[in-house]
Amino acid sequence: MTKPFLKIEHVDKSFSRGAMTNEVLKDVSLDVAEGEFISIIGHSGCGKSTLLNIVAGLTKATKGVVFLQDKVVDEPGPDRAVVFQNHSLLPWLTCYENVALAVDKVFGRSKTKAERHDWTMHKLKLVHMEHAKDRRPAEISGGMKQRIGIARALAMQPKVLLLDEPFGALDALTRTHLQDQVMQIQAELKNTVLMITHDVDEAVLLSDRIVMMTNGPSARIGEVLDVPLARPRNRLELVSDRAYIAARAAVLKFLYERHRFVEAA
Ligand SMILES: Nc1ncnc2c1ncn2[C@@H]1O[C@H](COP(=O)(O)OP(=O)(O)OP(=O)(O)O)[C@@H](O)[C@H]1O
């Protein structure tokens, strides 16, 4: 691999409460190339969100470092945009204003007002939401809210897009549409993406590599699977593709045979 764009180096994370310490992550290291789409999959509670939050700069690692283009990540910044499972739009602003707010914050000095407007509209078009630009979050569906959240994240032109189960709260059909849109956007913008998912098919469909985490406590990266499928990818054609079936089976085997989830007693 060429020099990593994003580097997670020997990260440990423990949470302490009084005398109790919960070691969530143990020695997690990962190199991500520019433009790569990585999914992180693992059973509930293993520490996926904790890892994403460390990359976002929202949580501090107990040990280890994250580098983005050789710069240590130690606080949140516009170079790392996060999209959460439940949208975090401002309810009193329209869809346009929610995206424009981020654009003004990041490009207030470097782009003119007209350029910022065009930029905002371009991102709304990318997620096919320009028709609803004047509606408020309460007036649109859950899938539409997520699309605005994605538009807002893309509008910041982040170096890394961090997606924490972005489609987790959506129905299966909406989810399918959004996955296809994310693939199209990725083809156009070539973002570097780190996405948490519980959905094996979603991971295989979207990713260049799938990072599989062992169960916690002290979760670590158990395996990293390359997904050798050409792009653009078509979900219907992939159903009978041998490489797709093999990748899917490898992830399922990891999750349900080798690292089966055992509910704490
Ligand atoms: N701020 C915090 N303080 C204390 N413990 C925390 C904190 N954040 C996370 N944890 C603990 O860290 C562990 C991992 O949580 P995390 O949310 O990262 O898991 P996850 O893999 O993303 O789970 P899920 O798939 O269910 O969303 C859990 O035991 C959780 O209780």
XYZ file of C-alpha atoms and ligand atoms in Angstrom:
296
model
C 0.000 0.000 0.000
C 1.176 3.557 -0.654
C 1.600 5.839 2.342
C -1.615 5.650 4.409
C -3.932 8.641 4.299
C -5.483 7.752 7.643
C -3.511 5.771 10.174
C -4.895 4.262 13.365
C -1.910 3.185 15.406
C -2.062 0.843 18.410
C -5.199 2.386 19.865
C -6.452 1.240 23.284
C -9.539 2.657 24.924
C -10.798 2.108 28.454
C -13.650 3.780 30.252
C -13.317 4.113 34.021
C -16.005 4.593 36.605
C -14.819 4.712 40.196
C -12.620 1.671 40.699
C -14.108 -0.127 37.673
C -12.343 -0.054 34.329
C -13.913 -1.298 31.129
C -11.303 -1.966 28.474
C -13.230 -1.578 25.236
C -10.525 -1.530 22.548
C -7.133 -3.201 22.664
C -4.326 -2.486 20.223
C -6.365 -1.466 17.199
C -4.259 -0.538 14.169
C -5.446 0.180 10.640
C -4.003 1.946 7.603
C -6.513 3.471 5.206
C -5.585 4.691 1.722
C -7.041 7.849 0.208
C -10.359 7.109 -1.505
C -10.840 3.753 0.211
C -14.264 2.686 1.462
C -13.875 0.691 4.672
C -16.676 -0.934 6.633
C -16.318 -1.866 10.268
C -18.484 -4.769 11.352
C -18.762 -6.542 14.694
C -21.298 -7.536 17.290
C -23.182 -5.008 19.363
C -21.118 -3.333 22.061
C -17.709 -4.401 20.743
C -16.530 -0.815 20.365
C -17.188 0.214 16.760
C -18.685 3.604 17.643
C -15.925 4.173 20.166
C -13.345 3.629 17.424
C -15.189 5.941 15.014
C -15.485 8.586 17.727
C -11.741 8.404 18.332
C -11.121 9.008 14.608
C -13.667 11.845 14.721
C -11.758 13.381 17.643
C -14.854 13.191 19.851
C -13.292 10.606 22.197
C -9.666 10.408 23.273
C -7.759 7.134 22.996
C -6.288 5.856 26.255
C -3.201 4.788 24.322
C -2.140 5.048 20.697
C -2.579 7.691 18.028
C -4.655 8.490 14.955
C -2.964 10.354 12.107
C -4.749 11.992 9.203
C -2.231 12.891 6.512
C 0.523 12.732 9.139
C -1.298 15.151 11.467
C -2.308 13.837 14.889
C -6.081 13.778 15.417
C -6.816 15.155 18.877
C -10.037 17.118 18.410
C -13.038 17.238 16.084
C -12.534 19.131 12.840
C -14.228 19.781 9.478
C -11.745 17.429 7.794
C -13.717 14.545 9.401
C -17.479 14.725 8.948
C -19.698 12.318 10.866
C -23.147 11.032 9.918
C -24.960 9.287 12.774
C -27.724 6.696 12.658
C -30.283 9.204 13.805
C -30.150 12.444 11.942
C -28.901 15.505 13.776
C -30.511 18.215 11.672
C -31.565 21.495 13.221
C -35.387 21.319 13.255
C -35.990 25.050 12.822
C -33.931 25.270 9.627
C -34.948 24.114 6.152
C -33.015 21.340 4.400
C -31.195 23.980 2.350
C -30.319 25.986 5.471
C -29.091 22.891 7.324
C -26.589 22.209 4.542
C -25.781 25.906 3.956
C -24.901 26.348 7.628
C -22.074 23.820 7.292
C -20.992 25.349 3.983
C -20.828 28.850 5.493
C -18.851 27.547 8.446
C -16.229 25.820 6.326
C -16.143 28.067 3.247
C -17.345 31.412 4.666
C -14.023 33.013 3.840
C -12.835 31.093 0.808
C -15.997 31.084 -1.361
C -18.307 33.923 -2.412
C -21.981 33.866 -1.458
C -22.927 32.726 -4.979
C -20.306 29.971 -4.910
C -21.556 28.795 -1.520
C -25.112 28.675 -2.868
C -23.986 26.605 -5.891
C -21.983 24.312 -3.608
C -24.983 23.773 -1.317
C -27.279 23.043 -4.273
C -24.757 20.629 -5.780
C -24.673 18.578 -2.579
C -28.485 18.599 -2.346
C -28.599 17.351 -5.947
C -26.078 14.606 -5.203
C -28.512 13.109 -2.698
C -31.541 13.898 -4.913
C -33.047 16.303 -2.437
C -33.090 19.600 -4.290
C -36.876 19.334 -4.685
C -37.315 19.392 -0.884
C -34.801 22.104 -0.111
C -37.343 24.432 1.489
C -38.894 21.834 3.759
C -38.053 21.451 7.438
C -36.875 18.126 8.945
C -40.297 17.429 10.510
C -41.835 17.582 7.010
C -39.652 14.885 5.402
C -39.181 11.113 5.859
C -36.416 9.395 7.838
C -34.589 8.427 4.642
C -34.760 11.999 3.378
C -33.361 13.283 6.675
C -30.428 10.904 6.369
C -29.847 12.136 2.809
C -29.701 15.719 4.070
C -27.288 14.592 6.805
C -25.092 13.014 4.141
C -25.341 16.151 1.944
C -24.320 18.279 4.916
C -21.347 16.033 5.659
C -20.246 16.024 1.996
C -20.675 19.797 1.808
C -17.833 20.206 4.293
C -15.573 18.456 1.769
C -14.113 16.312 4.535
C -10.934 14.334 4.058
C -12.679 11.420 5.739
C -16.376 10.685 5.889
C -17.342 8.804 9.060
C -20.676 6.976 8.849
C -22.020 5.456 12.075
C -24.721 3.036 10.902
C -26.145 5.701 8.611
C -28.951 3.482 7.319
C -29.592 1.545 10.541
C -32.910 3.195 11.350
C -34.366 2.943 7.841
C -36.673 0.413 6.228
C -35.107 -2.096 3.832
C -36.211 -0.386 0.602
C -35.099 3.090 1.632
C -31.859 1.575 2.777
C -31.323 0.010 -0.638
C -31.893 3.353 -2.394
C -29.506 5.141 -0.068
C -26.802 2.497 -0.473
C -27.030 2.932 -4.250
C -26.798 6.700 -3.868
C -23.784 6.432 -1.607
C -22.092 4.215 -4.221
C -22.812 6.786 -6.950
C -21.541 9.637 -4.782
C -18.441 7.662 -3.916
C -17.776 7.060 -7.634
C -18.073 10.787 -8.308
C -16.291 12.290 -5.290
C -13.878 9.455 -4.381
C -14.253 10.068 -0.655
C -12.317 8.196 1.956
C -15.031 6.535 4.036
C -15.138 4.661 7.326
C -18.595 3.157 7.859
C -19.981 1.151 10.758
C -22.623 -1.370 9.835
C -24.325 -4.480 11.181
C -25.441 -5.483 7.718
C -23.196 -8.037 5.993
C -24.631 -7.414 2.504
C -24.243 -3.672 2.926
C -20.614 -4.120 3.969
C -19.791 -6.318 0.972
C -21.699 -4.165 -1.516
C -20.128 -0.860 -0.528
C -16.644 -1.632 0.718
C -13.157 -2.034 -0.645
C -12.227 -3.701 2.641
C -14.215 -4.988 5.613
C -12.718 -4.686 9.067
C -14.114 -7.376 11.344
C -13.894 -6.785 15.076
C -13.758 -9.419 17.768
C -16.208 -9.309 20.663
C -15.432 -7.067 23.593
C -14.186 -6.451 26.157
C -10.730 -5.664 24.800
C -11.982 -5.900 21.233
C -9.452 -5.855 18.449
C -9.436 -6.193 14.708
C -9.840 -9.908 14.090
C -9.590 -9.910 10.311
C -9.572 -7.523 7.382
C -11.230 -8.810 4.222
C -10.520 -7.430 0.741
C -13.623 -7.167 -1.406
C -12.338 -7.828 -4.920
C -15.421 -6.655 -6.820
C -15.128 -4.248 -9.762
C -17.007 -0.948 -9.648
C -19.605 0.166 -10.497
C -21.375 -2.566 -8.572
C -24.859 -3.739 -9.336
C -26.636 -5.457 -6.452
C -28.747 -7.664 -8.718
C -25.796 -8.938 -10.727
C -23.780 -9.519 -7.559
C -26.312 -11.954 -6.121
C -24.829 -14.734 -8.261
C -21.240 -13.449 -8.356
C -18.815 -15.975 -6.869
C -16.519 -13.348 -5.322
C -19.534 -11.645 -3.726
C -20.852 -14.913 -2.320
C -17.399 -15.828 -0.984
C -16.906 -12.424 0.690
C -20.352 -12.619 2.264
C -19.671 -16.139 3.549
C -16.311 -15.068 5.014
C -17.913 -12.261 7.030
C -20.786 -14.470 8.198
C -18.325 -17.176 9.248
C -16.301 -14.661 11.232
C -19.353 -13.255 13.002
C -21.384 -16.374 13.620
C -18.819 -19.158 13.924
C -15.507 -17.765 15.062
C -16.694 -14.763 17.061
C -20.218 -15.671 17.983
C -21.985 -13.102 20.126
C -22.642 -14.359 23.633
C -25.018 -12.219 25.651
C -23.578 -11.373 29.080
C -25.358 -13.271 31.852
N -18.813 7.364 27.166
C -18.770 6.116 27.623
N -18.586 5.868 28.926
C -18.521 4.605 29.398
N -18.621 3.510 28.627
C -18.802 3.696 27.308
C -18.888 4.997 26.730
N -19.054 4.867 25.380
C -19.085 3.543 25.146
N -18.934 2.833 26.291
C -18.893 1.372 26.405
O -18.015 0.890 25.416
C -18.495 -0.344 24.893
C -18.545 -0.241 23.386
O -19.563 0.670 23.004
P -19.748 1.127 21.490
O -20.953 2.012 21.434
O -18.479 1.654 20.965
O -20.057 -0.276 20.785
P -20.643 -0.582 19.340
O -19.849 -1.734 18.810
O -20.679 0.637 18.515
O -22.112 -1.047 19.709
P -23.470 -1.056 18.831
O -23.180 -1.902 17.648
O -24.481 -1.675 19.755
O -23.774 0.371 18.494
C -19.807 -0.624 25.571
O -19.563 -1.519 26.637
C -20.229 0.718 26.105
O -20.998 0.584 27.257
